Amino acid sequence: MGSVAWEPNKPVKIEEIEVAPPQADEVRIKIVATAVCHSDLYYLLESMNKDGFPTVLGHEAAGIVESVGEGVTEFQPGDKVIPVFLPQCGECRFCKSPKTNQCETAWTLIRRDLMVSVQSRLSCNGKRLHQFAGTSTFSEYTVVHQTALAKIDPTAPLDKVCLIGCGISTGYGAAVNTAKVEPGSTCAVFGLGAVGLAAVMGCKNAGAERIIAVDINADKFEKAKVFGATDFVNPKDHNKPINQVLADMTNGGVDYSIECTGKVEVMRSALESCVGSWGVSVIVGWTDLYDVAFRSSQLVTGRTWKGSLFGGFKGKHGVPGMVKAYQDKKLKLDEFITHKMTLDQVNDAIDLMKQCKCIRTVLTVCQE
């Protein structure tokens, strides 16, 4: 059983999905828990490229290895695992470099224009289904390439650590890995969904002295306080640009700003909110629908503008470390989960996120 998005901007349907055995270098996983991420909504409701349908969405999940294909030695049936949408082959020049979490071979497995796998082992009623982000976790079973899978501690609770597969790692890593927030610094986080809240948590754990949470929904500020935010700004409460508001609050701008909305106008505001001489602004939010505009004078004085994908974590290595941090109580996860449902309620979960009424909804898929 799984949920199939037959066409864009339509409810997904629960269907019987056929999941073929894993081929060479592939692993078939029983999905225990999966969460709904805004990237799923973006693909379904905003991007709406018809060539990417029908598909099975879902990419933030945890499960158990059911079987392995030829040549797979790293994984065995029964292993607890988290699929990663950003594979890590471990052999290419990118994987061997500490400067990036990209992988040269990863993009040979994924069609970048559609964000679906080149190969898919999923079908329904004889029709091949695209595999979203190389994972497709809104299904009881899925098949992934062994480079897109991280083995985790067998005692880890899958209904919690599934969040590490995307949103929490993305936001947290943007602060600690990409921005490299320093102790005593001042930070601003734009957008307080799960990714933004994780960025707030990353800023706090990195030792930031002041963390300004920015969102047009003031109802999110209490939750941001839980993760370490010290100040709260709703742009709707001010009659001047948000960068000017933050400049007035911080004597010229913040040391680090992290944009977690995917809106190009916010990306520019986040850049402009940094102090001109050394501020670092990180783009985390995803969009390929619009261009972002800026003036060169906003950079030449010393600002740095960076992008961050999956928080700069190398998937196979970074994910187990994040799981351990949670188990060692150095990382919050439970606090992100506002709703728990089952896979057949996936449309309700999508509606909750669409209406901004949740942070993360975790769907139970299979029993361990």
Short mmCIF file of C-alpha atoms in Angstrom, two decimals:
data_model
loop_
_atom_site.label_atom_id
_atom_site.label_comp_id
_atom_site.label_asym_id
_atom_site.label_seq_id
_atom_site.Cartn_x
_atom_site.Cartn_y
_atom_site.Cartn_z
CA MET A 1 0.00 0.00 0.00
CA GLY A 2 1.10 3.54 -0.66
CA SER A 3 -0.09 6.97 -1.72
CA VAL A 4 0.10 7.88 -5.39
CA ALA A 5 0.06 11.44 -6.71
CA TRP A 6 -1.44 10.79 -10.14
CA GLU A 7 -1.41 14.44 -11.17
CA PRO A 8 -0.30 17.80 -9.77
CA ASN A 9 -2.49 19.84 -7.44
CA LYS A 10 -4.84 16.95 -6.73
CA PRO A 11 -5.29 14.82 -3.59
CA VAL A 12 -3.06 11.76 -3.49
CA LYS A 13 -4.75 8.35 -3.58
CA ILE A 14 -4.10 5.27 -1.47
CA GLU A 15 -3.33 2.44 -3.87
CA GLU A 16 -1.81 -1.01 -3.98
CA ILE A 17 1.77 -0.40 -5.13
CA GLU A 18 3.98 -3.10 -6.56
CA VAL A 19 7.55 -2.80 -5.34
CA ALA A 20 9.98 -4.88 -7.40
CA PRO A 21 12.93 -6.65 -5.75
CA PRO A 22 16.13 -4.63 -5.41
CA GLN A 23 18.57 -4.86 -8.29
CA ALA A 24 22.35 -4.55 -8.11
CA ASP A 25 23.47 -1.94 -5.55
CA GLU A 26 19.88 -1.41 -4.34
CA VAL A 27 18.11 -1.96 -1.03
CA ARG A 28 14.42 -2.58 -0.38
CA ILE A 29 13.15 -0.98 2.82
CA LYS A 30 10.05 -1.40 4.93
CA ILE A 31 9.07 2.15 5.87
CA VAL A 32 8.04 2.41 9.53
CA ALA A 33 7.50 6.17 9.80
CA THR A 34 7.55 9.10 7.40
CA ALA A 35 6.86 12.79 7.83
CA VAL A 36 5.30 15.33 5.51
CA CYS A 37 7.84 17.96 4.46
CA HIS A 38 7.14 21.21 2.64
CA SER A 39 9.21 19.93 -0.28
CA ASP A 40 6.49 17.34 -0.87
CA LEU A 41 3.92 20.13 -1.03
CA TYR A 42 6.13 22.23 -3.29
CA TYR A 43 6.39 19.38 -5.78
CA LEU A 44 2.68 18.56 -5.62
CA LEU A 45 1.15 22.03 -5.43
CA GLU A 46 3.65 24.62 -6.69
CA SER A 47 6.12 23.13 -9.14
CA MET A 48 3.42 21.02 -10.83
CA ASN A 49 5.58 19.72 -13.68
CA LYS A 50 3.27 17.15 -15.26
CA ASP A 51 6.23 15.12 -16.54
CA GLY A 52 6.99 14.22 -12.92
CA PHE A 53 3.68 12.42 -12.42
CA PRO A 54 2.42 9.91 -11.42
CA THR A 55 4.75 9.71 -8.47
CA VAL A 56 5.02 8.55 -4.90
CA LEU A 57 6.03 11.45 -2.67
CA GLY A 58 7.82 11.33 0.68
CA HIS A 59 11.50 11.60 1.54
CA GLU A 60 11.73 12.21 5.32
CA ALA A 61 11.50 8.71 6.78
CA ALA A 62 13.00 5.81 8.67
CA GLY A 63 12.61 2.10 8.20
CA ILE A 64 14.09 -1.38 8.24
CA VAL A 65 16.02 -3.16 5.50
CA GLU A 66 13.87 -5.95 4.02
CA SER A 67 16.22 -7.24 1.32
CA VAL A 68 19.34 -6.25 -0.59
CA GLY A 69 20.44 -6.58 -4.20
CA GLU A 70 23.60 -7.97 -5.68
CA GLY A 71 26.78 -6.24 -4.56
CA VAL A 72 25.33 -4.73 -1.39
CA THR A 73 27.51 -5.55 1.62
CA GLU A 74 27.02 -2.51 3.86
CA PHE A 75 23.41 -3.37 4.72
CA GLN A 76 21.69 -6.51 5.94
CA PRO A 77 18.01 -7.37 6.41
CA GLY A 78 16.89 -6.04 9.78
CA ASP A 79 19.15 -2.95 9.80
CA LYS A 80 17.49 0.28 10.88
CA VAL A 81 18.05 2.94 8.23
CA ILE A 82 17.16 6.44 7.09
CA PRO A 83 16.91 7.12 3.33
CA VAL A 84 18.75 10.25 2.19
CA PHE A 85 17.75 12.28 -0.85
CA LEU A 86 21.37 13.40 -1.30
CA PRO A 87 23.41 10.24 -1.98
CA GLN A 88 27.04 9.80 -1.00
CA CYS A 89 29.10 7.38 -3.06
CA GLY A 90 32.24 7.98 -1.00
CA GLU A 91 34.53 7.67 -4.01
CA CYS A 92 34.14 10.79 -6.17
CA ARG A 93 36.15 13.99 -5.72
CA PHE A 94 33.17 15.73 -4.12
CA CYS A 95 32.62 12.97 -1.57
CA LYS A 96 36.31 13.02 -0.70
CA SER A 97 36.34 16.79 -0.23
CA PRO A 98 35.41 18.36 3.12
CA LYS A 99 34.25 21.45 1.24
CA THR A 100 30.92 20.03 0.03
CA ASN A 101 28.24 17.44 0.70
CA GLN A 102 27.51 17.05 -3.01
CA CYS A 103 28.25 13.81 -4.86
CA GLU A 104 29.16 13.63 -8.54
CA THR A 105 27.45 10.29 -9.05
CA ALA A 106 24.31 11.34 -7.16
CA TRP A 107 22.98 13.36 -10.05
CA THR A 108 23.37 10.39 -12.38
CA LEU A 109 20.71 8.67 -10.26
CA ILE A 110 18.28 11.60 -10.15
CA ARG A 111 16.73 13.71 -12.91
CA ARG A 112 17.40 17.18 -11.57
CA ASP A 113 14.71 18.80 -13.69
CA LEU A 114 12.01 16.60 -12.15
CA MET A 115 13.63 15.48 -8.87
CA VAL A 116 12.77 11.85 -9.58
CA SER A 117 14.93 8.75 -9.92
CA VAL A 118 16.23 7.70 -13.30
CA GLN A 119 15.15 4.18 -12.31
CA SER A 120 12.07 3.24 -10.30
CA ARG A 121 10.99 -0.11 -8.89
CA LEU A 122 7.49 1.17 -8.12
CA SER A 123 4.38 0.56 -10.22
CA CYS A 124 0.61 0.61 -9.84
CA ASN A 125 -1.91 -1.15 -12.07
CA GLY A 126 0.86 -1.83 -14.56
CA LYS A 127 1.92 1.83 -14.78
CA ARG A 128 5.41 2.88 -13.74
CA LEU A 129 5.51 5.38 -10.90
CA HIS A 130 8.18 8.04 -10.58
CA GLN A 131 10.27 7.85 -7.44
CA PHE A 132 10.36 11.27 -5.84
CA ALA A 133 13.80 12.40 -4.63
CA GLY A 134 15.07 8.86 -5.09
CA THR A 135 13.18 7.76 -1.96
CA SER A 136 9.33 7.73 -2.26
CA THR A 137 8.61 7.00 1.37
CA PHE A 138 4.81 7.43 1.27
CA SER A 139 4.72 3.68 0.67
CA GLU A 140 4.97 0.60 2.84
CA TYR A 141 8.04 -0.48 0.87
CA THR A 142 10.47 1.36 -1.34
CA VAL A 143 13.75 0.61 -3.12
CA VAL A 144 16.71 2.98 -2.92
CA HIS A 145 20.29 2.95 -4.14
CA GLN A 146 22.72 1.91 -1.44
CA THR A 147 24.48 5.28 -1.67
CA ALA A 148 21.21 6.94 -0.60
CA LEU A 149 20.86 5.12 2.69
CA ALA A 150 22.30 5.67 6.17
CA LYS A 151 22.50 2.91 8.78
CA ILE A 152 21.55 4.11 12.26
CA ASP A 153 21.63 2.87 15.85
CA PRO A 154 19.27 -0.11 16.22
CA THR A 155 17.84 1.36 19.44
CA ALA A 156 16.78 4.64 17.79
CA PRO A 157 13.00 5.36 17.76
CA LEU A 158 12.09 5.47 14.07
CA ASP A 159 9.00 7.62 14.59
CA LYS A 160 11.25 10.38 15.93
CA VAL A 161 14.52 10.10 14.03
CA CYS A 162 12.71 10.01 10.68
CA LEU A 163 12.77 13.83 10.89
CA ILE A 164 16.55 13.76 10.50
CA GLY A 165 16.11 12.59 6.90
CA CYS A 166 15.43 16.14 5.74
CA GLY A 167 14.06 19.12 7.64
CA ILE A 168 15.91 19.00 10.94
CA SER A 169 19.29 18.27 9.38
CA THR A 170 18.67 20.94 6.75
CA GLY A 171 17.98 23.75 9.21
CA TYR A 172 20.36 22.70 11.96
CA GLY A 173 23.24 22.17 9.55
CA ALA A 174 22.63 25.51 7.83
CA ALA A 175 23.56 27.15 11.12
CA VAL A 176 26.41 24.95 12.34
CA ASN A 177 27.93 23.73 9.06
CA THR A 178 27.18 26.36 6.43
CA ALA A 179 26.92 29.65 8.33
CA LYS A 180 29.36 28.38 10.97
CA VAL A 181 27.67 30.45 13.67
CA GLU A 182 30.15 31.57 16.33
CA PRO A 183 29.68 31.87 20.11
CA GLY A 184 28.46 35.28 21.21
CA SER A 185 27.08 36.20 17.78
CA THR A 186 23.71 37.63 16.76
CA CYS A 187 21.55 35.65 14.33
CA ALA A 188 18.24 36.09 12.53
CA VAL A 189 16.18 33.17 11.21
CA PHE A 190 13.53 33.93 8.60
CA GLY A 191 10.62 31.48 8.56
CA LEU A 192 9.66 29.31 11.52
CA GLY A 193 8.58 26.05 9.98
CA ALA A 194 10.45 22.91 10.99
CA VAL A 195 13.55 23.93 9.01
CA GLY A 196 13.62 27.41 10.53
CA LEU A 197 13.10 26.11 14.05
CA ALA A 198 15.94 23.64 13.50
CA ALA A 199 18.09 26.57 12.38
CA VAL A 200 17.21 28.37 15.61
CA MET A 201 18.27 25.26 17.53
CA GLY A 202 21.52 25.14 15.57
CA CYS A 203 22.27 28.79 16.34
CA LYS A 204 21.68 28.17 20.04
CA ASN A 205 23.81 25.03 20.16
CA ALA A 206 26.58 26.94 18.36
CA GLY A 207 26.58 29.50 21.15
CA ALA A 208 24.78 32.47 19.58
CA GLU A 209 23.99 35.12 22.19
CA ARG A 210 20.97 36.58 20.43
CA ILE A 211 18.65 34.75 18.03
CA ILE A 212 15.93 36.79 16.34
CA ALA A 213 13.02 34.75 15.00
CA VAL A 214 11.23 36.38 12.05
CA ASP A 215 7.83 35.21 10.81
CA ILE A 216 4.51 36.73 9.72
CA ASN A 217 2.68 34.23 11.97
CA ALA A 218 3.17 35.32 15.58
CA ASP A 219 1.64 32.05 16.81
CA LYS A 220 4.98 30.39 16.03
CA PHE A 221 6.99 32.52 18.43
CA GLU A 222 6.29 30.43 21.54
CA LYS A 223 7.58 27.32 19.81
CA ALA A 224 10.65 29.24 18.60
CA LYS A 225 11.40 30.15 22.22
CA VAL A 226 11.55 26.42 23.04
CA PHE A 227 14.38 26.02 20.53
CA GLY A 228 16.35 29.02 21.75
CA ALA A 229 15.02 32.19 20.10
CA THR A 230 15.54 35.32 22.21
CA ASP A 231 13.73 37.97 20.14
CA PHE A 232 10.68 37.85 17.89
CA VAL A 233 9.74 40.04 14.93
CA ASN A 234 6.58 39.98 12.84
CA PRO A 235 7.19 42.07 9.69
CA LYS A 236 3.47 42.88 9.62
CA ASP A 237 3.88 44.87 12.84
CA HIS A 238 6.25 47.35 11.19
CA ASN A 239 5.87 50.02 8.52
CA LYS A 240 9.46 49.81 7.31
CA PRO A 241 11.48 47.03 5.63
CA ILE A 242 12.44 44.17 7.90
CA ASN A 243 16.15 44.68 7.25
CA GLN A 244 15.84 48.19 8.69
CA VAL A 245 13.96 46.85 11.70
CA LEU A 246 16.73 44.35 12.38
CA ALA A 247 19.44 46.94 11.76
CA ASP A 248 17.85 49.19 14.40
CA MET A 249 17.71 46.26 16.84
CA THR A 250 21.32 45.19 16.33
CA ASN A 251 23.35 48.34 15.69
CA GLY A 252 23.65 47.83 11.96
CA GLY A 253 22.68 44.24 11.24
CA VAL A 254 23.05 40.66 12.41
CA ASP A 255 26.18 38.55 12.11
CA TYR A 256 24.30 35.66 10.51
CA SER A 257 20.94 35.38 8.78
CA ILE A 258 19.32 32.14 7.68
CA GLU A 259 16.46 32.18 5.17
CA CYS A 260 14.07 29.23 5.45
CA THR A 261 11.02 30.28 3.40
CA GLY A 262 11.87 29.61 -0.25
CA LYS A 263 10.57 33.07 -1.19
CA VAL A 264 12.98 35.16 -3.25
CA GLU A 265 11.95 38.47 -1.67
CA VAL A 266 12.78 37.05 1.77
CA MET A 267 16.15 35.83 0.50
CA ARG A 268 17.07 39.39 -0.37
CA SER A 269 15.72 40.74 2.92
CA ALA A 270 17.79 38.20 4.82
CA LEU A 271 20.92 39.30 2.96
CA GLU A 272 20.21 42.96 3.61
CA SER A 273 19.66 42.21 7.32
CA CYS A 274 23.31 41.18 7.77
CA VAL A 275 25.88 43.68 8.93
CA GLY A 276 27.52 45.04 5.80
CA SER A 277 31.14 44.41 6.74
CA TRP A 278 31.15 40.72 7.66
CA GLY A 279 27.59 39.38 7.74
CA VAL A 280 26.90 35.88 6.42
CA SER A 281 23.51 35.06 4.92
CA VAL A 282 22.49 31.51 4.07
CA ILE A 283 19.74 30.53 1.64
CA VAL A 284 18.02 27.32 2.72
CA GLY A 285 14.53 27.66 1.20
CA TRP A 286 14.07 25.96 -2.16
CA THR A 287 12.47 27.36 -5.30
CA ASP A 288 13.21 27.08 -8.99
CA LEU A 289 10.24 29.18 -10.08
CA TYR A 290 11.65 32.68 -9.66
CA ASP A 291 14.95 34.56 -9.87
CA VAL A 292 16.30 36.54 -6.94
CA ALA A 293 17.56 40.08 -7.57
CA PHE A 294 20.18 42.01 -5.62
CA ARG A 295 22.63 44.85 -6.03
CA SER A 296 26.36 44.19 -6.12
CA SER A 297 26.86 46.91 -3.49
CA GLN A 298 25.16 44.60 -1.01
CA LEU A 299 28.08 42.18 -1.31
CA VAL A 300 31.21 44.15 -2.15
CA THR A 301 31.48 45.68 1.32
CA GLY A 302 32.10 42.26 2.84
CA ARG A 303 28.89 40.31 3.14
CA THR A 304 28.89 36.62 2.19
CA TRP A 305 25.89 34.95 0.55
CA LYS A 306 25.80 31.16 0.69
CA GLY A 307 23.47 28.31 -0.14
CA SER A 308 22.90 25.20 1.92
CA LEU A 309 21.50 21.83 0.83
CA PHE A 310 20.71 19.27 3.53
CA GLY A 311 22.52 21.48 5.99
CA GLY A 312 25.91 20.68 4.50
CA PHE A 313 25.76 17.16 5.94
CA LYS A 314 27.18 14.27 3.96
CA GLY A 315 24.17 11.97 4.20
CA LYS A 316 25.61 8.57 5.05
CA HIS A 317 27.98 10.05 7.64
CA GLY A 318 25.99 12.99 8.95
CA VAL A 319 22.68 11.24 9.60
CA PRO A 320 24.00 8.66 12.10
CA GLY A 321 25.75 11.49 13.95
CA MET A 322 22.50 13.45 14.20
CA VAL A 323 20.71 10.34 15.49
CA LYS A 324 23.38 9.95 18.18
CA ALA A 325 23.05 13.63 19.11
CA TYR A 326 19.33 13.07 19.67
CA GLN A 327 19.98 9.96 21.75
CA ASP A 328 22.52 11.93 23.80
CA LYS A 329 19.88 14.65 24.36
CA LYS A 330 21.92 17.24 22.48
CA LEU A 331 19.27 17.59 19.77
CA LYS A 332 15.53 18.10 20.08
CA LEU A 333 13.17 16.12 17.85
CA ASP A 334 10.02 15.36 19.83
CA GLU A 335 9.22 19.07 20.07
CA PHE A 336 8.85 19.31 16.28
CA ILE A 337 6.09 16.70 16.11
CA THR A 338 2.68 18.32 16.43
CA HIS A 339 0.54 15.56 14.87
CA LYS A 340 0.67 11.79 14.47
CA MET A 341 -1.40 10.00 11.83
CA THR A 342 -1.35 6.90 9.66
CA LEU A 343 -0.43 6.71 5.98
CA ASP A 344 -4.06 6.55 4.86
CA GLN A 345 -4.51 10.03 6.41
CA VAL A 346 -1.79 11.57 4.26
CA ASN A 347 -4.17 14.04 2.59
CA ASP A 348 -5.17 15.35 6.02
CA ALA A 349 -1.50 15.76 6.86
CA ILE A 350 -0.91 17.64 3.62
CA ASP A 351 -3.84 19.95 4.37
CA LEU A 352 -2.48 20.69 7.84
CA MET A 353 0.84 21.81 6.38
CA LYS A 354 -0.84 23.73 3.58
CA GLN A 355 -2.83 25.67 6.18
CA CYS A 356 0.27 26.20 8.38
CA LYS A 357 -1.40 24.31 11.25
CA CYS A 358 1.47 21.94 12.00
CA ILE A 359 5.22 21.81 12.27
CA ARG A 360 5.69 18.15 11.49
CA THR A 361 3.11 15.41 11.07
CA VAL A 362 4.56 11.91 11.39
CA LEU A 363 2.74 9.14 9.56
CA THR A 364 2.92 5.57 10.82
CA VAL A 365 3.36 3.33 7.78
CA CYS A 366 4.33 -0.14 9.02
CA GLN A 367 4.91 -1.71 12.40
CA GLU A 368 8.48 -2.61 13.29
#
